[in-house]
mmCIF file of C-alpha atoms in Angstrom:
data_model
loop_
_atom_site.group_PDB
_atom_site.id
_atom_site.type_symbol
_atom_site.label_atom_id
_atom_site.label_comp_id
_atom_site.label_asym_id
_atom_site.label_seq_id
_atom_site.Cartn_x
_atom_site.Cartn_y
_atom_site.Cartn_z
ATOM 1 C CA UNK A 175 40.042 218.012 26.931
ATOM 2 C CA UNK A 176 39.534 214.797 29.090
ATOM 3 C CA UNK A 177 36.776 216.098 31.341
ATOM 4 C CA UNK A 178 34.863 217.487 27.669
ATOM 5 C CA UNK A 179 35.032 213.641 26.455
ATOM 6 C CA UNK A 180 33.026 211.885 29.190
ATOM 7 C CA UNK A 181 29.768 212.997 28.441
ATOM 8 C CA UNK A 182 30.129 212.382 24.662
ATOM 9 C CA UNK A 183 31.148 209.246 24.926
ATOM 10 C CA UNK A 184 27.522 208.060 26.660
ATOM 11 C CA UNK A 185 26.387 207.047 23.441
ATOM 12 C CA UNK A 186 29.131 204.820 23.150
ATOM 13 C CA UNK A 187 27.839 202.527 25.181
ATOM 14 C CA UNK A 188 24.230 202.687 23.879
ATOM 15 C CA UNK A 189 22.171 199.298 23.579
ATOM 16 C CA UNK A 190 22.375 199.695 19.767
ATOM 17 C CA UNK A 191 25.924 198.651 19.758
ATOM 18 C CA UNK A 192 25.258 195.731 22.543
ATOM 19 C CA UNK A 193 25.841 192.706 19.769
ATOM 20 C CA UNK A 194 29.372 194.464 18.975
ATOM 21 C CA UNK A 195 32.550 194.871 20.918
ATOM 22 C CA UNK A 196 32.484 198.548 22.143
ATOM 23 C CA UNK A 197 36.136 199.158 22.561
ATOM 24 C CA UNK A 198 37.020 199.699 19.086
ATOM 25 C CA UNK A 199 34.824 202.727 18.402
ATOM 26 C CA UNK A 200 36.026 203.982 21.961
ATOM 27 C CA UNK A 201 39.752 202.922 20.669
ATOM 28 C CA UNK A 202 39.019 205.181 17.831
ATOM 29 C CA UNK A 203 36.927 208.200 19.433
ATOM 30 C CA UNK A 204 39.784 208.211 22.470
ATOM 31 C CA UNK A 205 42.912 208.002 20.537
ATOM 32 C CA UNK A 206 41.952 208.611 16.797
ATOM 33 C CA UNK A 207 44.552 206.505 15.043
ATOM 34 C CA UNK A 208 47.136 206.245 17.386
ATOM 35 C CA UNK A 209 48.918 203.125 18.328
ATOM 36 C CA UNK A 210 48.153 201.338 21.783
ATOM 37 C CA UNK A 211 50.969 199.394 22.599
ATOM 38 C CA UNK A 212 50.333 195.477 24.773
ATOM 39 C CA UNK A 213 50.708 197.005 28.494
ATOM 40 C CA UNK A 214 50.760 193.746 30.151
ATOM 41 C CA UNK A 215 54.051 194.281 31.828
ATOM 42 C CA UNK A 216 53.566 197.784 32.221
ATOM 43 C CA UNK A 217 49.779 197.804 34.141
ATOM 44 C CA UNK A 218 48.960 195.105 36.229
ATOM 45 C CA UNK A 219 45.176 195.534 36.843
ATOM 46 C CA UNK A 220 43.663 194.048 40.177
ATOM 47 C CA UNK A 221 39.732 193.046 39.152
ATOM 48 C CA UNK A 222 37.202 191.144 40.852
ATOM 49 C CA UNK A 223 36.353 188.043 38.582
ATOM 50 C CA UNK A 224 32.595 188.463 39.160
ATOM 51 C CA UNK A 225 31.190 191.821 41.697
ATOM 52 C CA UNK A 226 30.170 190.758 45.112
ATOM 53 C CA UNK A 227 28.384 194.166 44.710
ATOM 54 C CA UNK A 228 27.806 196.138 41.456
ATOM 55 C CA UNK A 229 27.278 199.547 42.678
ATOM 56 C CA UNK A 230 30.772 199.608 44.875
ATOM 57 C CA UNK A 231 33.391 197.178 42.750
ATOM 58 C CA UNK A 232 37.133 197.868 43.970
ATOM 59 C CA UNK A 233 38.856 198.231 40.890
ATOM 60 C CA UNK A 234 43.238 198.454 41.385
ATOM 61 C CA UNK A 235 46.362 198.875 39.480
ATOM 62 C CA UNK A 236 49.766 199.113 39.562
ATOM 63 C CA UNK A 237 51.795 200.839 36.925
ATOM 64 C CA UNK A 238 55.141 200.742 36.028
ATOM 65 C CA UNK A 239 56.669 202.917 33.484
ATOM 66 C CA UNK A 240 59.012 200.752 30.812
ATOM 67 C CA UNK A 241 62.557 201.333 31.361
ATOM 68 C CA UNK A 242 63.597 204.919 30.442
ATOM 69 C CA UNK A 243 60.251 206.308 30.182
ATOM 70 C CA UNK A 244 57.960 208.081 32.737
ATOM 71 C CA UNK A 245 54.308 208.000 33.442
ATOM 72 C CA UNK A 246 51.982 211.220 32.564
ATOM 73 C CA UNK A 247 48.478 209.946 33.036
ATOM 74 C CA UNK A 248 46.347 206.498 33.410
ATOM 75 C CA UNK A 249 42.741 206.048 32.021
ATOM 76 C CA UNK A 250 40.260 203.138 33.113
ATOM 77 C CA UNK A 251 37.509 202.791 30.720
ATOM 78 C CA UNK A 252 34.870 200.519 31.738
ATOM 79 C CA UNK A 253 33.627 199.390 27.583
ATOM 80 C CA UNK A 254 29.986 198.962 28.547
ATOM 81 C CA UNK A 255 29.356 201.318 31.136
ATOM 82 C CA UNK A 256 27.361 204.668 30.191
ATOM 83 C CA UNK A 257 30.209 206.650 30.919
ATOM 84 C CA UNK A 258 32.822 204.111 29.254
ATOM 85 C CA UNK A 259 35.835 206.897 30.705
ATOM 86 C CA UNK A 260 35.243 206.049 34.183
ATOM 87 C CA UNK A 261 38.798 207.944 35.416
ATOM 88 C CA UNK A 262 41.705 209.401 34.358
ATOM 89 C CA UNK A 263 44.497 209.734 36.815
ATOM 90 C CA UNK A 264 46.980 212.964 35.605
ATOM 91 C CA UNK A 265 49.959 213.421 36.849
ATOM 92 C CA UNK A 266 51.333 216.953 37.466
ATOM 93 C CA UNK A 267 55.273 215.640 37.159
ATOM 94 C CA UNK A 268 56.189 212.307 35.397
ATOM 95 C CA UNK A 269 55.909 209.353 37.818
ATOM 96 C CA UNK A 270 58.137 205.795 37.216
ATOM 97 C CA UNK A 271 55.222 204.205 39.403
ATOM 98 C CA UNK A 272 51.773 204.598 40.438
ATOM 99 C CA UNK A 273 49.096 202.173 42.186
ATOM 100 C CA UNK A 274 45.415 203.201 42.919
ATOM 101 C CA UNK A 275 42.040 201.314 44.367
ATOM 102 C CA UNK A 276 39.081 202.749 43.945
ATOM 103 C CA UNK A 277 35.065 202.113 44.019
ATOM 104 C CA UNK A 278 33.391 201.923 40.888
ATOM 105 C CA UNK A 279 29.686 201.169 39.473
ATOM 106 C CA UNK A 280 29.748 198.322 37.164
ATOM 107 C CA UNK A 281 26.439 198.504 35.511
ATOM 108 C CA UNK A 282 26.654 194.876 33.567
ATOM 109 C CA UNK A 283 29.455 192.796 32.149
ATOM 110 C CA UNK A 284 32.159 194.108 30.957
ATOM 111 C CA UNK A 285 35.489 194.264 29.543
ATOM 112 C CA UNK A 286 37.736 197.138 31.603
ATOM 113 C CA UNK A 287 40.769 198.724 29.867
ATOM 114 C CA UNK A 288 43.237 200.521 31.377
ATOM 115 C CA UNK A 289 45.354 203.112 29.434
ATOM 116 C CA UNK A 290 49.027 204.223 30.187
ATOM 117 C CA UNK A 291 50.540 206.911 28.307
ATOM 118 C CA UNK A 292 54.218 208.081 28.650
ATOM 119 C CA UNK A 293 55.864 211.578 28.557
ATOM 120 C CA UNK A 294 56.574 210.307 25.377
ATOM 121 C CA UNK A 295 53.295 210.064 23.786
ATOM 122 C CA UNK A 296 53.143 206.260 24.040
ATOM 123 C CA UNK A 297 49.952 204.484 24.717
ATOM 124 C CA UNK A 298 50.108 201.497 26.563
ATOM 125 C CA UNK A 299 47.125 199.184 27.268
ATOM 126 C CA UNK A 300 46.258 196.577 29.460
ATOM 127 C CA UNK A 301 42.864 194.838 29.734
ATOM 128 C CA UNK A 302 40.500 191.668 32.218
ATOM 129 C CA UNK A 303 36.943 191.106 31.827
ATOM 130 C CA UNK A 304 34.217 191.951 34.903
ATOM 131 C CA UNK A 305 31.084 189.912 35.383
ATOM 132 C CA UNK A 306 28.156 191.233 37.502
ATOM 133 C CA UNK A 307 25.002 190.229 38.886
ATOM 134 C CA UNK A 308 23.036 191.862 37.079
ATOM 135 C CA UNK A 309 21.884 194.764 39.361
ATOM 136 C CA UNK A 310 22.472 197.764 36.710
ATOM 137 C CA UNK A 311 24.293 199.523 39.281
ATOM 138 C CA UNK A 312 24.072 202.965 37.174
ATOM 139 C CA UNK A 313 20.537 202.877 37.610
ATOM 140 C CA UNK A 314 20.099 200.951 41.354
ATOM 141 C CA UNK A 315 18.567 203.325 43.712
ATOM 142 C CA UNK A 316 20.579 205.739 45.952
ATOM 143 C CA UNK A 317 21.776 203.819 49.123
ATOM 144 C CA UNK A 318 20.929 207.335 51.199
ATOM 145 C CA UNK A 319 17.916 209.556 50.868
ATOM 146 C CA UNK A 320 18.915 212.280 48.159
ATOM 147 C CA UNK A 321 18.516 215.130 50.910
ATOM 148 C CA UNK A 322 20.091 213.474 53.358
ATOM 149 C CA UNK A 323 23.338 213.227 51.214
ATOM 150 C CA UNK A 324 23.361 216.817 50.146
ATOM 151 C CA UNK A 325 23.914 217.399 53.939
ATOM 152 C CA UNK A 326 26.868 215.760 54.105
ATOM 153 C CA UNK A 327 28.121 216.097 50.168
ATOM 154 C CA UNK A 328 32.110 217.305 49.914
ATOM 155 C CA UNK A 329 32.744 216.200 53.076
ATOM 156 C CA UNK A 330 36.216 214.140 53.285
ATOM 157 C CA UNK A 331 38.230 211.893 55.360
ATOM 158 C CA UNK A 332 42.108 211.437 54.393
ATOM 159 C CA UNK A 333 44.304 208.867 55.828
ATOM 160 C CA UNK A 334 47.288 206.786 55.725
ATOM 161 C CA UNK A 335 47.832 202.768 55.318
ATOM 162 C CA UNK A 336 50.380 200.322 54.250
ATOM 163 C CA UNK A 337 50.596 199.439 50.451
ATOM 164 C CA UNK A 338 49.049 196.264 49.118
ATOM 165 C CA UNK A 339 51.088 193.754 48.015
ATOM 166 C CA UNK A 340 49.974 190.480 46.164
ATOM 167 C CA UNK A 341 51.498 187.659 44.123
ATOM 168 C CA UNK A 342 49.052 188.823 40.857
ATOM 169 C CA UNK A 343 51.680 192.130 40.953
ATOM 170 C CA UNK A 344 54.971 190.283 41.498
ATOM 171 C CA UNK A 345 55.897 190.663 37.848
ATOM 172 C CA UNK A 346 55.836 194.367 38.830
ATOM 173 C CA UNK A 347 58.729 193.797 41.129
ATOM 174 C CA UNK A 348 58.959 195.830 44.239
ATOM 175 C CA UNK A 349 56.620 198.532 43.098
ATOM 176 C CA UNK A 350 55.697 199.993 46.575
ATOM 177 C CA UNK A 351 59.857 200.663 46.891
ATOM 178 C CA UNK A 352 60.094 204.231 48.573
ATOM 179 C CA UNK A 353 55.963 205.044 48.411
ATOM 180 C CA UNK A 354 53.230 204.943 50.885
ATOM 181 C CA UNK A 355 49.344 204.707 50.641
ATOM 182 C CA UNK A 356 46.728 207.611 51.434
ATOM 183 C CA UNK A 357 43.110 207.199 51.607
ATOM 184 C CA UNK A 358 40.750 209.317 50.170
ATOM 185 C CA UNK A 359 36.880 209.204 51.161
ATOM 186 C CA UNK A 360 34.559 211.012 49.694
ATOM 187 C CA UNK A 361 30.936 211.963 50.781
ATOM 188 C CA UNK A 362 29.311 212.203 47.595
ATOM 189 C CA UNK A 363 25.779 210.758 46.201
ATOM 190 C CA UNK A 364 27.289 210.615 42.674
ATOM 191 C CA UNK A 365 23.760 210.463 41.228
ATOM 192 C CA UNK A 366 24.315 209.096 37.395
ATOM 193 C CA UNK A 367 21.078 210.506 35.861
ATOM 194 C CA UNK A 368 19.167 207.262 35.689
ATOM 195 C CA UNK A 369 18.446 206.619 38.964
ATOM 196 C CA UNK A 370 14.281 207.148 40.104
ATOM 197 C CA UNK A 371 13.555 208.504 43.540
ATOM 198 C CA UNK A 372 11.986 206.015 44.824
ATOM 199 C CA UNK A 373 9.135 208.539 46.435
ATOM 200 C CA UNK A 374 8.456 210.974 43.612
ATOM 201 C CA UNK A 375 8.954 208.189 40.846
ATOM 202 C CA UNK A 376 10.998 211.199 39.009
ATOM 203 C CA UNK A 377 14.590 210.412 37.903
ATOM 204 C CA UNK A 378 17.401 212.752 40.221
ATOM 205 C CA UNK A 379 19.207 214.867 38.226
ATOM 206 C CA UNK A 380 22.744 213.902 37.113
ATOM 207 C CA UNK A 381 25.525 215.602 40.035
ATOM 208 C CA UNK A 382 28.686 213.215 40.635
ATOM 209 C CA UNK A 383 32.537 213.861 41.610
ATOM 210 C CA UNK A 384 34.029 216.167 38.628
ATOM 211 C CA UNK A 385 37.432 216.150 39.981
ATOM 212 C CA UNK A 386 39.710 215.344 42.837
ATOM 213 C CA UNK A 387 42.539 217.250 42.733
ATOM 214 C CA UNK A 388 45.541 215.831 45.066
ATOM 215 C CA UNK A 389 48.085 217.990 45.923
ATOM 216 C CA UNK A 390 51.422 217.046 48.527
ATOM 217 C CA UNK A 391 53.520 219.662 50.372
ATOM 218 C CA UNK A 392 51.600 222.219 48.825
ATOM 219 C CA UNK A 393 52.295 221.291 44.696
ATOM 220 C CA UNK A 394 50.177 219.530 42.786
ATOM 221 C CA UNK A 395 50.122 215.746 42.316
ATOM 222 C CA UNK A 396 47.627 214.153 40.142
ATOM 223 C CA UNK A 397 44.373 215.704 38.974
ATOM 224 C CA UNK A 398 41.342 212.924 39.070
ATOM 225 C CA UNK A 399 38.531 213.575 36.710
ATOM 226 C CA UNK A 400 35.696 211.213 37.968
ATOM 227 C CA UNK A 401 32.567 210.311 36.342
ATOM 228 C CA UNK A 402 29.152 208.130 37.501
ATOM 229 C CA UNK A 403 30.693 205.249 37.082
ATOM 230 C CA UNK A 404 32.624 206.174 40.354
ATOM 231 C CA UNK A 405 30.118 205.001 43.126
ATOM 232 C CA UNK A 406 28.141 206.183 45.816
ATOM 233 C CA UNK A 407 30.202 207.811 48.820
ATOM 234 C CA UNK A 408 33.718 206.475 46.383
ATOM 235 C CA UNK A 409 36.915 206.153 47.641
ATOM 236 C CA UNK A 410 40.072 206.596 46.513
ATOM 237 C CA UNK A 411 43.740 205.462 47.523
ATOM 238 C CA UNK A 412 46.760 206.909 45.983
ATOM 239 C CA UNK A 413 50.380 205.933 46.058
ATOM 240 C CA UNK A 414 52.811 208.762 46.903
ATOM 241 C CA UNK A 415 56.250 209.582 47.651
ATOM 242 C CA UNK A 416 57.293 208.084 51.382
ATOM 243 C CA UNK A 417 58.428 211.608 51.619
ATOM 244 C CA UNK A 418 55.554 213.496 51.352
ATOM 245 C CA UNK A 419 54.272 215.027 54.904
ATOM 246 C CA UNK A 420 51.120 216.624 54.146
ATOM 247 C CA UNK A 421 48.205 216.064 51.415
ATOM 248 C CA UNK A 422 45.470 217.982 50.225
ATOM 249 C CA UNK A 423 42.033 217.120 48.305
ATOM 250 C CA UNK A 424 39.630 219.497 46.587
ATOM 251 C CA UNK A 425 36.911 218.284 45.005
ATOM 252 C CA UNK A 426 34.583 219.560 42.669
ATOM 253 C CA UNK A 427 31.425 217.746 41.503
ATOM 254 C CA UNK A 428 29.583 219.272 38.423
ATOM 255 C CA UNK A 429 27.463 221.217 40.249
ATOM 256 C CA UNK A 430 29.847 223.595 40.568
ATOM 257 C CA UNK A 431 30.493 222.399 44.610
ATOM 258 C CA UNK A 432 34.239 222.339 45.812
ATOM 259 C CA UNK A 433 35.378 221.547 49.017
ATOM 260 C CA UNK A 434 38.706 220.909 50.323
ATOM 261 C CA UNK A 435 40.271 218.605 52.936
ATOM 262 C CA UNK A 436 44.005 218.424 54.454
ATOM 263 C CA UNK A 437 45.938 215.730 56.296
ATOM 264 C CA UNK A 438 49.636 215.767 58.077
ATOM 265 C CA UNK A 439 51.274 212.712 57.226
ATOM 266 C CA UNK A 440 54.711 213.356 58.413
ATOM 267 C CA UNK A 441 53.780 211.324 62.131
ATOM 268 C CA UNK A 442 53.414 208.176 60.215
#
């Protein structure tokens, strides 16, 4: 159902609707009535005031399920970018915790929600503000040569680093308790459809990062389902269990291309 809402919500974001806040009509095309509960204890979201560089903005979180309840998925929604549903994060089994970086486009200013939701059927929502410079990063041309990145495209590199820790997250508590960090890095050109060649003068056809699908010891983990407003080449990092000694990534852009990559993490 996610992956069938991120095309129709382009329109969303449509310069008609420019002199009025997006997020309600994506509050009401997303969720249809239901209530979104103030998340600001339960996602702590780790923005950059202003982009140093609007075509690769690290974008972080850290969730924390309220006491009693369990995590089943996360949404960021970027209000003003084409694609407003920029992520979702689904969780095979209910998580307490979760924290993810990854690169996004950011194509102007805008306000960024992230959504929570519990095994429960709660909705939880927590929300900053991102300025740019002004580069319209959906549109910015490719930073490779459009053959050049097909011969590398689904290629992936997987590995292992300490959590980040900060004093914006302390109200979290000690989140990373029992979890490590992997690193996911995808070679991708996640061309967003508006972008010219910059020989031909013709606009590349849309082709970006469907899905990632994560999977530890051999079960599944969390399903990604990207979007263009995941950048050029994007990476990814993931909490998971301390636990877990080997992970495995298949992705599948909407081309129809999957490839698949596995690391050992039990030498760490």
């Amino acid at each position: 159902m996610k992956r069938l809402l991120l095309p129709a919500l382009l329109a969303l974001a449509s310069p008609a609707l420019a002199l009025d806040p997006s997020w309600p009509d994506l509050q009401a095309a997303l969720y249809e009535g239901r209530a979104l509960l103030p998340g600001d204890n339960v996602i702590a979201i780790d923005a950059p005031y202003r982009s140093a560089d609007d075509a690769r903005t690290r974008i972080a979180a850290q969730i924390a399920a309220p006491e009693g309840r369990q995590l089943a998925s996360l949404t960021v929604i970027l209000d003003e970018n084409p694609m407003p549903v920029s992520a979702v994060f689904s969780f095979a089994e209910p998580l307490p915790r979760f924290t993810f970086e990854a690169t996004f486009r950011v194509n102007g200013p805008t306000p960024l929600h992230m959504v929570a939701e519990t095994t429960d059927g709660a909705l939880w929502v927590s929300e900053t503000f991102v300025k740019t410079s002004g580069k319209g990063a959906c549109s910015a041309p490719p930073g490779t040569d459009p053959e050049e990145a097909l011969a590398t495209l689904g290629n992936m590199e997987i590995a292992l680093s300490p959590l980040p820790s900060g004093s914006a997250l302390d109200r979290l508590g000690a989140l990373a308790h029992g979890q490590k960090q992997v690193d996911i890095d995808v070679s991708h050109p996640s061309h967003s459809g508006m972008q010219m060649d910059q020989i031909s003068l013709l606009y590349i056809p849309m082709r970006y990062v469907e899905s990632l699908d994560v999977e530890l010891d051999g079960g599944a983990y969390v399903d990604i389902t990207g979007s263009i407003s995941l950048s050029e080449n994007p990476s990814v990092s993931l909490s998971v269990p301390r636990a877990a000694a080997r992970v495995g990534v298949t992705m599948t852009d909407t081309d129809g291309t999957t490839t698949h990559a596995e690391r050992t993490l039990a030498d760490y």
